[in-house]
């Protein structure tokens, strides 16, 4: 290698070292800057604004655009108004944006100089006349500072100067925040109609206000406005919107009337009627559900929809049927399976038939045989899991706990993170509970307490507390074992045997931790027997003697439901619903309690 070559290589080596050194310094500088930024933000969160300012002033020199907002906020919190105004002045010169006029005015407002603040706000609004595109940014900054009237002016001025700009949505929400709900409603409905792709956004906003509508007046206003729209316009949009509203109010019969109107003009909307039937069933509105399902069967040739409708109808029939009707119901199920065939498409009917044979006809072998045959069909993983879940349920009924646990575990493994897998996990825990393997159950429900399903999480918490509370004072868990046996009898629909077992627990373990759970079970059994006065006595026992327990909300709600729906005594139901609303906002029964309380008070005409 020549001397010239060596020199060139040496030069390149030195050049690369300099580049690497510069890059390392750059990374170090960036890392230090990021660390300082996070530290400043932490100080702000902790309310230590002076420490935050010290860091932010240095960062602001390097990047004015990123750190100006935080620095200005700190100056305002420290009441360093001169520094705040000086900072705003610099930013106005650099960026020439009218939002800094709002910032300037806000500093004056903080100093109680309202007239000077108003001048700056007006000056900012005047900029919209020159450029209407400023309206959105100005409206937004006014909103952030809770200067709602000024935000409203900004949006309205923008639309006035340029009618092609649409701020109806923003204006509607501001009117709502200002308490002008009638104006908000009018604007939101107009906005939704003109921008139908954003209808869900409008409905979400209306839902928020409905949730806080304790007096029921806003719901009445929505109903009135939508009915007027449907009368004045033949557009199916308003029928759909009105149907949505009635669903929010859980008035599925009225929603069905609107959906029928939609269907006449748009037959493709038929699936909405099926969905409505499902919701009515979930809310135990059986008569409305039957009416809707009858319409479905009359108007569809779709075999899948027909099977769904039959499945729902016969499920409701089973729920309310006396034992004398069981043979007839079984014949209906057999006829449906014969009509639609034992195929992957009739899966839900097969599961329902097997469940009925096991739990109602007390012939678990028949149910198991049917499901074992079903597993031989060409099924996907989810379909197989549904069959295995029902098989496991029947195994529990038959007290074959180890086999049941195996099936539940397979569902867990095959459908990880699926809702069905979470349900299988909870059922697996209950199977271990019935098996009286309490320590293993405890480990399982610990994880399930964090389930995304509110119902599963609630059940897990109750089971966890049941085992934990009744293991402390009773190391042999005698009461807990008796409770598990009684609860299994209830699962097996041996209600009379279960009742006697629970009553025996109350007698033998009076005053122990197991008492409030047992009282609730006894009350529910008497309620199912339609012995409502007796059921109320047991709920009252919980309310009087277990005030610190976790079943107070259930005792209140179920008592109120009995008075309202069975004994027709609204005066006794009302204070119970009221107590639920005032004291148990985190209860699963809160929303329904609030609705019933409003109705009994006569706050709504809906």
Coordinates of C-alpha atoms in Angstrom, one line a residue:
X1 CA 0.0 0.0 0.0
X2 CA 1.4 3.4 -1.0
X3 CA 1.9 6.3 1.5
X4 CA -0.9 8.2 -0.4
X5 CA -3.3 5.2 0.2
X6 CA -2.4 5.0 3.9
X7 CA -3.0 8.7 4.3
X8 CA -6.4 8.5 2.6
X9 CA -7.5 5.6 4.7
X10 CA -6.3 7.4 7.8
X11 CA -8.3 10.5 6.8
X12 CA -11.4 8.4 6.2
X13 CA -11.0 6.7 9.5
X14 CA -10.8 10.1 11.3
X15 CA -13.8 11.4 9.4
X16 CA -15.9 8.4 10.4
X17 CA -14.8 8.8 14.0
X18 CA -16.0 12.4 13.9
X19 CA -19.3 11.4 12.4
X20 CA -19.8 8.7 15.0
X21 CA -18.9 11.1 17.8
X22 CA -21.3 13.7 16.5
X23 CA -24.0 11.1 16.3
X24 CA -23.3 9.9 19.8
X25 CA -23.4 13.4 21.1
X26 CA -26.7 14.0 19.2
X27 CA -28.2 10.9 20.8
X28 CA -27.0 11.9 24.3
X29 CA -28.4 15.4 23.8
X30 CA -31.7 14.0 22.6
X31 CA -31.9 11.6 25.5
X32 CA -31.2 14.3 28.1
X33 CA -33.8 16.5 26.4
X34 CA -36.4 13.8 26.6
X35 CA -35.5 13.1 30.2
X36 CA -35.9 16.8 31.1
X37 CA -39.2 17.0 29.3
X38 CA -40.6 14.1 31.2
X39 CA -39.3 15.5 34.5
X40 CA -41.0 18.8 33.7
X41 CA -44.3 17.1 32.9
X42 CA -44.0 15.1 36.2
X43 CA -43.6 18.4 38.1
X44 CA -46.7 19.8 36.4
X45 CA -48.7 16.8 37.4
X46 CA -47.5 17.1 41.0
X47 CA -48.3 20.9 41.0
X48 CA -44.7 21.9 41.4
X49 CA -44.8 24.6 38.8
X50 CA -41.7 26.5 39.8
X51 CA -39.5 23.5 39.2
X52 CA -41.3 22.8 35.9
X53 CA -40.7 26.4 34.7
X54 CA -36.9 26.1 35.4
X55 CA -36.7 23.2 33.0
X56 CA -39.3 24.4 30.4
X57 CA -37.6 27.8 30.0
X58 CA -34.5 26.0 28.8
X59 CA -36.5 23.6 26.6
X60 CA -38.5 26.5 25.1
X61 CA -35.3 28.1 23.8
X62 CA -34.6 25.0 21.7
X63 CA -38.2 24.5 20.5
X64 CA -40.7 27.3 21.0
X65 CA -43.6 25.5 19.2
X66 CA -43.6 22.3 21.4
X67 CA -43.1 23.8 24.9
X68 CA -44.9 27.2 24.7
X69 CA -48.3 25.8 25.9
X70 CA -46.8 24.1 29.0
X71 CA -44.7 27.0 29.8
X72 CA -47.6 29.4 29.5
X73 CA -49.7 27.2 31.7
X74 CA -47.1 27.2 34.4
X75 CA -46.8 31.0 34.3
X76 CA -50.6 31.3 34.7
X77 CA -50.6 28.8 37.6
X78 CA -47.8 30.8 39.4
X79 CA -49.7 34.1 38.6
X80 CA -46.6 35.3 36.8
X81 CA -48.8 37.3 34.4
X82 CA -46.1 39.6 33.1
X83 CA -44.0 36.7 32.0
X84 CA -47.1 35.1 30.4
X85 CA -47.9 38.2 28.4
X86 CA -44.3 38.6 27.3
X87 CA -44.3 34.9 26.1
X88 CA -47.6 35.4 24.3
X89 CA -46.2 38.6 22.6
X90 CA -43.2 36.6 21.3
X91 CA -45.4 33.9 20.0
X92 CA -47.8 36.4 18.3
X93 CA -44.9 37.9 16.4
X94 CA -43.4 34.5 15.4
X95 CA -46.7 32.7 14.4
X96 CA -49.3 35.4 13.7
X97 CA -52.1 33.2 14.9
X98 CA -55.3 34.8 16.4
X99 CA -55.5 32.0 19.0
X100 CA -52.8 34.0 20.9
X101 CA -55.2 36.8 21.2
X102 CA -57.4 34.4 23.2
X103 CA -54.5 33.4 25.3
X104 CA -53.7 37.1 25.9
X105 CA -57.3 37.8 26.9
X106 CA -57.4 34.8 29.2
X107 CA -54.4 36.2 31.1
X108 CA -56.3 39.4 31.6
X109 CA -59.3 37.5 32.8
X110 CA -57.2 35.7 35.3
X111 CA -56.2 39.1 36.6
X112 CA -59.9 40.1 36.9
X113 CA -59.5 42.6 34.1
X114 CA -62.6 41.4 32.3
X115 CA -63.0 44.4 30.0
X116 CA -59.5 44.0 28.6
X117 CA -60.1 40.3 28.2
X118 CA -63.3 40.9 26.3
X119 CA -61.5 43.3 23.9
X120 CA -58.9 40.6 23.1
X121 CA -61.6 38.0 22.6
X122 CA -63.5 40.3 20.2
X123 CA -60.3 41.1 18.4
X124 CA -59.8 37.3 17.9
X125 CA -63.4 36.9 16.6
X126 CA -62.8 39.8 14.1
X127 CA -60.1 37.7 12.5
X128 CA -62.7 35.3 11.4
X129 CA -64.1 38.0 9.1
X130 CA -60.8 38.0 7.3
X131 CA -60.3 34.3 7.3
X132 CA -63.3 32.0 8.3
X133 CA -60.9 29.0 8.5
X134 CA -59.8 30.5 11.9
X135 CA -63.2 29.7 13.3
X136 CA -62.5 26.1 14.3
X137 CA -59.2 26.7 16.1
X138 CA -60.7 29.7 17.9
X139 CA -63.8 27.8 18.9
X140 CA -61.7 24.9 20.1
X141 CA -59.4 27.1 22.3
X142 CA -62.4 28.9 23.8
X143 CA -63.9 25.5 24.6
X144 CA -60.7 24.3 26.3
X145 CA -60.8 27.4 28.5
X146 CA -64.5 26.8 29.2
X147 CA -65.4 30.1 27.6
X148 CA -68.5 28.5 26.0
X149 CA -70.4 31.7 24.9
X150 CA -67.3 32.9 23.1
X151 CA -66.8 29.4 21.5
X152 CA -70.4 29.6 20.3
X153 CA -69.7 33.0 18.7
X154 CA -66.6 31.7 17.0
X155 CA -68.4 28.8 15.3
X156 CA -71.5 30.9 14.4
X157 CA -69.3 33.6 12.9
X158 CA -67.4 31.1 10.9
X159 CA -70.6 29.7 9.4
X160 CA -72.0 33.2 8.8
X161 CA -68.9 34.3 6.8
X162 CA -68.6 31.0 5.0
X163 CA -71.9 29.1 4.8
X164 CA -70.1 26.0 3.3
X165 CA -68.4 25.5 6.7
X166 CA -70.6 23.3 9.0
X167 CA -70.2 23.6 12.8
X168 CA -73.7 22.3 13.6
X169 CA -72.3 19.5 15.7
X170 CA -70.0 21.7 17.8
X171 CA -72.7 24.3 18.2
X172 CA -75.2 21.7 19.3
X173 CA -72.9 20.3 22.0
X174 CA -72.1 23.9 23.3
X175 CA -75.9 24.6 23.5
X176 CA -76.2 21.4 25.5
X177 CA -73.4 22.4 27.9
X178 CA -75.1 25.8 28.3
X179 CA -78.3 24.1 29.3
X180 CA -80.2 24.8 26.1
X181 CA -81.1 21.2 25.5
X182 CA -83.9 22.1 23.0
X183 CA -81.5 23.9 20.8
X184 CA -79.0 21.2 21.1
X185 CA -81.5 18.6 20.1
X186 CA -82.6 20.5 17.1
X187 CA -79.0 21.1 15.9
X188 CA -78.0 17.5 16.5
X189 CA -81.0 16.0 14.6
X190 CA -80.4 18.4 11.7
X191 CA -76.7 17.6 11.6
X192 CA -77.4 13.8 11.7
X193 CA -79.8 14.0 8.8
X194 CA -77.4 16.1 6.7
X195 CA -74.5 13.9 7.6
X196 CA -76.0 10.4 8.0
X197 CA -72.6 8.7 8.1
X198 CA -72.3 10.5 11.5
X199 CA -75.6 9.3 12.9
X200 CA -74.0 7.1 15.5
X201 CA -72.0 10.0 16.7
X202 CA -75.2 12.0 17.2
X203 CA -76.9 9.1 19.0
X204 CA -73.9 8.6 21.3
X205 CA -74.2 12.3 22.4
X206 CA -77.9 12.0 23.0
X207 CA -77.3 8.8 25.0
X208 CA -75.0 10.7 27.3
X209 CA -77.7 13.3 28.1
X210 CA -80.3 10.6 28.4
X211 CA -78.2 8.9 31.1
X212 CA -78.3 12.1 33.2
X213 CA -81.9 12.8 32.5
X214 CA -83.2 12.0 36.0
X215 CA -86.4 14.0 35.4
X216 CA -87.2 12.3 32.1
X217 CA -88.0 15.6 30.4
X218 CA -85.2 15.3 27.8
X219 CA -86.4 11.9 26.8
X220 CA -89.9 13.3 26.3
X221 CA -88.4 16.1 24.1
X222 CA -86.5 13.6 21.9
X223 CA -89.7 11.5 21.5
X224 CA -91.7 14.5 20.5
X225 CA -89.1 15.8 18.1
X226 CA -88.7 12.5 16.3
X227 CA -92.4 11.8 16.1
X228 CA -92.8 15.2 14.4
X229 CA -90.0 14.4 12.0
X230 CA -91.7 11.1 11.0
X231 CA -95.0 12.9 10.5
X232 CA -93.5 15.7 8.4
X233 CA -91.1 13.6 6.3
X234 CA -91.6 10.2 4.6
X235 CA -87.8 9.6 4.9
X236 CA -87.1 6.2 6.5
X237 CA -84.2 7.8 8.3
X238 CA -86.5 9.2 11.0
X239 CA -88.3 5.8 11.5
X240 CA -84.8 4.2 12.1
X241 CA -83.9 7.0 14.5
X242 CA -87.1 6.7 16.4
X243 CA -86.6 2.9 16.6
X244 CA -83.2 3.6 18.1
X245 CA -84.7 5.9 20.7
X246 CA -87.4 3.4 21.8
X247 CA -84.6 0.8 22.1
X248 CA -82.8 3.1 24.5
X249 CA -86.0 3.3 26.5
X250 CA -86.3 -0.5 26.3
X251 CA -89.7 -0.1 24.6
X252 CA -89.3 -2.9 22.1
X253 CA -92.9 -3.0 21.0
X254 CA -92.8 0.6 19.9
X255 CA -89.4 0.1 18.3
X256 CA -91.0 -2.8 16.3
X257 CA -93.7 -0.5 14.9
X258 CA -91.0 1.7 13.5
X259 CA -88.9 -1.2 12.2
X260 CA -92.0 -2.6 10.3
X261 CA -92.3 0.8 8.6
X262 CA -88.7 0.7 7.6
X263 CA -89.0 -2.9 6.4
X264 CA -92.0 -2.1 4.1
X265 CA -89.8 0.4 2.2
X266 CA -86.5 -1.4 2.6
X267 CA -86.8 -5.3 2.9
X268 CA -83.1 -5.6 3.4
X269 CA -83.6 -4.2 6.9
X270 CA -85.2 -7.4 8.0
X271 CA -82.2 -8.5 10.2
X272 CA -82.9 -5.4 12.4
X273 CA -86.2 -6.9 13.4
X274 CA -84.5 -10.2 14.3
X275 CA -82.0 -8.2 16.4
X276 CA -84.9 -6.4 18.1
X277 CA -86.4 -9.7 19.1
X278 CA -83.1 -10.8 20.7
X279 CA -83.0 -7.6 22.7
X280 CA -86.6 -8.0 23.9
X281 CA -85.8 -11.5 25.0
X282 CA -82.7 -10.4 26.9
X283 CA -84.8 -7.8 28.7
X284 CA -87.4 -10.4 29.6
X285 CA -90.1 -8.6 27.6
X286 CA -91.7 -11.9 26.4
X287 CA -94.9 -10.6 24.9
X288 CA -93.1 -8.1 22.7
X289 CA -90.5 -10.8 21.7
X290 CA -93.3 -13.2 20.8
X291 CA -95.0 -10.6 18.6
X292 CA -91.8 -9.8 16.8
X293 CA -90.8 -13.4 16.3
X294 CA -94.2 -14.3 14.9
X295 CA -93.7 -11.5 12.3
X296 CA -90.2 -13.0 11.5
X297 CA -91.7 -16.4 10.8
X298 CA -94.4 -15.0 8.7
X299 CA -92.1 -12.9 6.5
X300 CA -88.9 -14.9 5.9
X301 CA -88.0 -17.9 3.8
X302 CA -84.5 -17.9 5.3
X303 CA -84.1 -21.2 7.1
X304 CA -81.4 -19.8 9.4
X305 CA -83.7 -17.0 10.6
X306 CA -86.6 -19.4 10.9
X307 CA -84.5 -21.7 13.2
X308 CA -83.4 -18.7 15.2
X309 CA -87.0 -17.6 15.7
X310 CA -88.2 -21.0 16.7
X311 CA -85.2 -21.3 19.1
X312 CA -86.1 -18.1 20.8
X313 CA -89.8 -18.9 21.0
X314 CA -89.4 -22.4 22.5
X315 CA -86.7 -21.1 24.9
X316 CA -89.2 -18.6 26.3
X317 CA -91.8 -21.4 26.5
X318 CA -89.5 -23.6 28.4
X319 CA -88.7 -20.9 30.9
X320 CA -92.3 -20.5 32.0
X321 CA -93.7 -23.9 31.4
X322 CA -95.1 -26.2 34.1
X323 CA -93.7 -29.7 34.3
X324 CA -96.9 -31.1 32.8
X325 CA -96.0 -29.4 29.5
X326 CA -92.5 -30.9 29.2
X327 CA -93.6 -33.8 27.0
X328 CA -95.3 -31.5 24.5
X329 CA -92.2 -29.2 24.4
X330 CA -90.0 -32.2 23.8
X331 CA -92.2 -33.3 20.9
X332 CA -91.9 -29.7 19.4
X333 CA -88.1 -29.9 19.7
X334 CA -88.0 -33.3 18.0
X335 CA -90.3 -32.0 15.2
X336 CA -88.1 -29.0 14.6
X337 CA -85.0 -31.2 14.4
X338 CA -86.8 -33.4 11.9
X339 CA -87.9 -30.4 9.9
X340 CA -84.4 -28.7 9.7
X341 CA -82.2 -31.8 10.1
X342 CA -79.3 -32.6 12.4
X343 CA -76.7 -30.5 10.6
X344 CA -74.2 -27.8 11.5
X345 CA -76.9 -25.2 10.6
X346 CA -79.3 -26.5 13.3
X347 CA -76.6 -26.5 16.0
X348 CA -78.5 -24.2 18.4
X349 CA -81.7 -26.3 18.2
X350 CA -79.6 -29.4 19.0
X351 CA -78.0 -27.8 22.0
X352 CA -81.4 -26.6 23.3
X353 CA -82.8 -30.1 22.9
X354 CA -80.0 -31.7 24.7
X355 CA -80.2 -29.2 27.5
X356 CA -83.9 -29.7 27.9
X357 CA -83.5 -33.5 28.0
X358 CA -80.9 -33.3 30.7
X359 CA -82.1 -30.4 32.9
X360 CA -85.8 -30.7 32.6
X361 CA -86.6 -34.3 31.6
X362 CA -83.8 -35.4 33.9
X363 CA -82.4 -37.7 31.2
X364 CA -78.8 -36.6 30.9
X365 CA -77.7 -39.6 28.9
X366 CA -80.2 -38.6 26.1
X367 CA -78.7 -35.1 26.0
X368 CA -75.1 -36.4 26.0
X369 CA -75.8 -38.9 23.2
X370 CA -77.3 -36.2 21.0
X371 CA -74.3 -33.9 21.5
X372 CA -71.8 -36.7 21.0
X373 CA -73.5 -37.4 17.6
X374 CA -73.4 -33.6 16.9
X375 CA -69.6 -33.6 17.4
X376 CA -69.2 -36.0 14.5
X377 CA -70.6 -33.4 12.1
X378 CA -68.1 -31.1 10.1
X379 CA -67.9 -28.3 12.6
X380 CA -65.5 -25.4 13.0
X381 CA -63.6 -24.8 16.3
X382 CA -66.2 -22.4 17.7
X383 CA -69.1 -24.7 16.9
X384 CA -67.2 -27.6 18.5
X385 CA -66.6 -25.4 21.6
X386 CA -70.3 -24.6 21.9
X387 CA -71.2 -28.3 21.9
X388 CA -68.4 -29.1 24.4
X389 CA -69.6 -26.3 26.7
X390 CA -73.1 -27.8 26.8
X391 CA -71.7 -31.3 27.2
X392 CA -69.7 -30.0 30.2
X393 CA -72.8 -28.4 31.7
X394 CA -74.6 -31.8 31.4
X395 CA -71.6 -33.5 33.0
X396 CA -71.9 -31.1 36.0
X397 CA -75.6 -31.9 36.2
X398 CA -74.7 -35.6 36.3
X399 CA -72.0 -34.9 38.9
X400 CA -69.2 -36.1 36.5
X401 CA -67.1 -33.1 37.5
X402 CA -63.7 -34.3 36.2
X403 CA -65.1 -34.9 32.7
X404 CA -66.9 -31.5 32.8
X405 CA -63.6 -29.8 33.8
X406 CA -61.8 -31.4 30.9
X407 CA -64.4 -30.1 28.4
X408 CA -64.4 -26.6 29.9
X409 CA -60.6 -26.6 29.7
X410 CA -60.7 -27.5 26.0
X411 CA -63.0 -24.6 25.3
X412 CA -60.6 -22.3 27.2
X413 CA -57.7 -23.6 25.2
X414 CA -59.4 -23.5 21.8
X415 CA -60.9 -20.0 22.1
X416 CA -58.4 -18.0 24.0
X417 CA -59.5 -14.5 25.0
X418 CA -63.0 -15.2 23.5
X419 CA -66.1 -14.4 25.5
X420 CA -67.0 -18.1 25.4
X421 CA -63.6 -19.0 26.8
X422 CA -64.1 -16.6 29.7
X423 CA -67.5 -18.2 30.3
X424 CA -65.9 -21.6 30.3
X425 CA -63.4 -20.4 32.8
X426 CA -66.1 -19.3 35.2
X427 CA -68.0 -22.6 34.7
X428 CA -64.8 -24.5 35.3
X429 CA -64.4 -22.7 38.6
X430 CA -68.0 -23.5 39.6
X431 CA -67.5 -27.1 38.7
X432 CA -64.5 -27.2 41.2
X433 CA -66.7 -25.5 43.7
X434 CA -69.5 -28.1 43.4
X435 CA -66.7 -30.7 43.7
X436 CA -65.8 -28.9 47.0
X437 CA -62.2 -28.2 45.8
X438 CA -62.4 -24.7 47.3
X439 CA -58.7 -23.9 47.2
X440 CA -58.5 -24.5 43.5
X441 CA -61.7 -22.6 42.9
X442 CA -60.2 -19.6 44.8
X443 CA -57.2 -19.5 42.5
X444 CA -59.3 -19.6 39.4
X445 CA -61.7 -16.8 40.5
X446 CA -58.8 -14.5 41.5
X447 CA -58.0 -14.1 37.8
X448 CA -61.6 -13.9 36.7
X449 CA -62.3 -10.9 39.0
X450 CA -60.6 -8.8 36.3
X451 CA -62.7 -10.2 33.4
X452 CA -63.9 -7.8 30.7
X453 CA -67.3 -9.3 31.1
X454 CA -69.1 -7.4 34.0
X455 CA -71.3 -10.4 34.8
X456 CA -68.4 -12.9 34.9
X457 CA -66.3 -10.5 37.0
X458 CA -69.2 -9.9 39.4
X459 CA -69.9 -13.7 39.7
X460 CA -66.1 -14.3 40.3
X461 CA -66.0 -11.6 43.0
X462 CA -69.0 -13.2 44.8
X463 CA -67.6 -16.7 44.6
X464 CA -64.2 -15.5 45.8
X465 CA -65.7 -13.7 48.8
X466 CA -68.0 -16.6 49.6
X467 CA -65.0 -19.0 49.9
X468 CA -62.7 -16.5 51.5
X469 CA -65.1 -15.3 54.1
X470 CA -66.3 -18.8 55.1
X471 CA -62.8 -20.2 55.4
X472 CA -61.6 -17.9 58.1
X473 CA -63.9 -18.7 61.0
X474 CA -64.6 -22.3 59.9
X475 CA -61.3 -24.0 59.0
X476 CA -63.1 -27.3 58.2
X477 CA -65.5 -25.4 55.9
X478 CA -68.5 -27.3 57.1
X479 CA -71.0 -24.6 56.1
X480 CA -69.3 -24.0 52.8
X481 CA -69.5 -27.7 51.9
X482 CA -73.3 -27.7 52.7
X483 CA -73.7 -24.5 50.6
X484 CA -71.9 -26.1 47.6
X485 CA -74.2 -29.1 47.8
X486 CA -77.3 -26.9 48.0
X487 CA -76.1 -24.7 45.2
X488 CA -75.5 -27.8 43.0
X489 CA -79.0 -29.0 43.7
X490 CA -80.2 -25.6 42.5
X491 CA -78.1 -25.9 39.3
X492 CA -79.7 -29.3 38.8
X493 CA -83.1 -27.7 39.0
X494 CA -83.9 -29.7 42.1
X495 CA -85.4 -26.6 43.6
X496 CA -87.3 -28.2 46.5
X497 CA -84.3 -30.2 47.6
X498 CA -82.1 -27.1 47.3
X499 CA -84.6 -25.1 49.4
X500 CA -84.5 -27.6 52.2
X501 CA -80.7 -27.7 52.1
X502 CA -80.4 -23.9 52.3
X503 CA -82.9 -23.7 55.1
X504 CA -80.9 -26.3 57.0
X505 CA -77.8 -24.1 56.6
X506 CA -79.7 -21.1 58.1
X507 CA -80.7 -23.2 61.0
X508 CA -77.3 -24.8 61.7
X509 CA -75.1 -21.9 60.9
X510 CA -77.1 -18.9 62.1
X511 CA -75.0 -15.8 62.6
X512 CA -72.1 -17.1 60.5
X513 CA -70.6 -15.6 57.4
X514 CA -72.6 -18.0 55.2
X515 CA -75.9 -16.5 56.3
X516 CA -76.4 -13.6 53.9
X517 CA -75.6 -15.6 50.7
X518 CA -78.0 -18.3 51.9
X519 CA -80.8 -15.8 52.7
X520 CA -80.5 -14.5 49.1
X521 CA -80.7 -18.0 47.6
X522 CA -83.8 -18.9 49.8
X523 CA -85.5 -15.6 48.8
X524 CA -84.9 -16.3 45.1
X525 CA -86.3 -19.8 45.3
X526 CA -89.5 -18.5 47.0
X527 CA -89.7 -15.8 44.4
X528 CA -89.6 -18.4 41.7
X529 CA -92.3 -20.4 43.5
X530 CA -94.3 -17.1 43.4
X531 CA -94.5 -17.0 47.2
X532 CA -93.7 -13.3 47.2
X533 CA -94.4 -12.4 50.8
X534 CA -92.1 -15.1 52.0
X535 CA -89.4 -14.0 49.6
X536 CA -89.7 -10.4 50.8
X537 CA -89.2 -11.6 54.4
X538 CA -85.9 -13.1 53.5
X539 CA -84.8 -10.1 51.5
X540 CA -85.7 -7.9 54.4
X541 CA -83.6 -10.1 56.7
X542 CA -80.6 -9.2 54.5
X543 CA -81.4 -5.5 54.6
X544 CA -81.8 -5.4 58.3
X545 CA -79.1 -7.8 59.5
X546 CA -76.4 -7.7 56.8
X547 CA -76.1 -4.0 56.0
X548 CA -72.4 -4.2 55.3
X549 CA -72.7 -7.3 53.1
X550 CA -72.4 -7.4 49.3
X551 CA -76.0 -8.4 48.6
X552 CA -77.7 -5.3 49.8
X553 CA -78.2 -4.0 46.3
X554 CA -79.7 -7.3 45.1
X555 CA -82.1 -7.5 48.1
X556 CA -83.2 -3.9 47.4
X557 CA -83.7 -4.4 43.7
X558 CA -85.5 -7.8 43.9
X559 CA -87.8 -6.5 46.6
X560 CA -88.7 -3.5 44.6
X561 CA -89.4 -5.7 41.5
X562 CA -91.7 -7.9 43.5
X563 CA -93.7 -5.0 44.9
X564 CA -93.9 -3.3 41.4
X565 CA -94.5 -6.3 39.1
X566 CA -96.2 -8.9 41.2
X567 CA -97.9 -7.2 44.2
X568 CA -98.7 -4.0 42.3
X569 CA -97.7 -1.9 45.2
X570 CA -95.8 1.1 43.7
X571 CA -95.7 3.0 47.0
X572 CA -93.5 0.3 48.6
X573 CA -91.4 -0.2 45.4
X574 CA -90.6 3.5 45.0
X575 CA -88.4 4.0 48.1
X576 CA -86.5 0.8 47.4
X577 CA -85.7 1.9 43.8
X578 CA -84.7 5.3 45.2
X579 CA -82.3 3.8 47.7
X580 CA -80.7 1.8 44.8
X581 CA -80.3 5.0 42.8
X582 CA -78.9 7.1 45.6
X583 CA -76.6 4.5 47.3
X584 CA -75.7 1.8 44.7
X585 CA -74.6 3.5 41.5
X586 CA -72.0 0.7 40.9
X587 CA -74.6 -2.1 41.0
X588 CA -75.5 -4.2 38.0
X589 CA -79.1 -3.2 38.7
X590 CA -78.6 0.6 38.9
X591 CA -79.7 1.5 35.4
X592 CA -83.0 -0.5 35.6
X593 CA -83.6 0.9 39.1
X594 CA -83.2 4.5 37.9
X595 CA -85.6 3.9 35.0
X596 CA -88.2 2.3 37.3
X597 CA -87.8 5.0 39.9
X598 CA -88.3 7.7 37.3
X599 CA -91.5 6.0 36.0
X600 CA -93.0 5.6 39.5
X601 CA -92.3 9.3 40.2
X602 CA -94.2 10.2 37.1
X603 CA -91.2 12.1 35.7
X604 CA -91.6 10.8 32.2
X605 CA -94.6 10.4 29.8
X606 CA -92.7 8.0 27.6

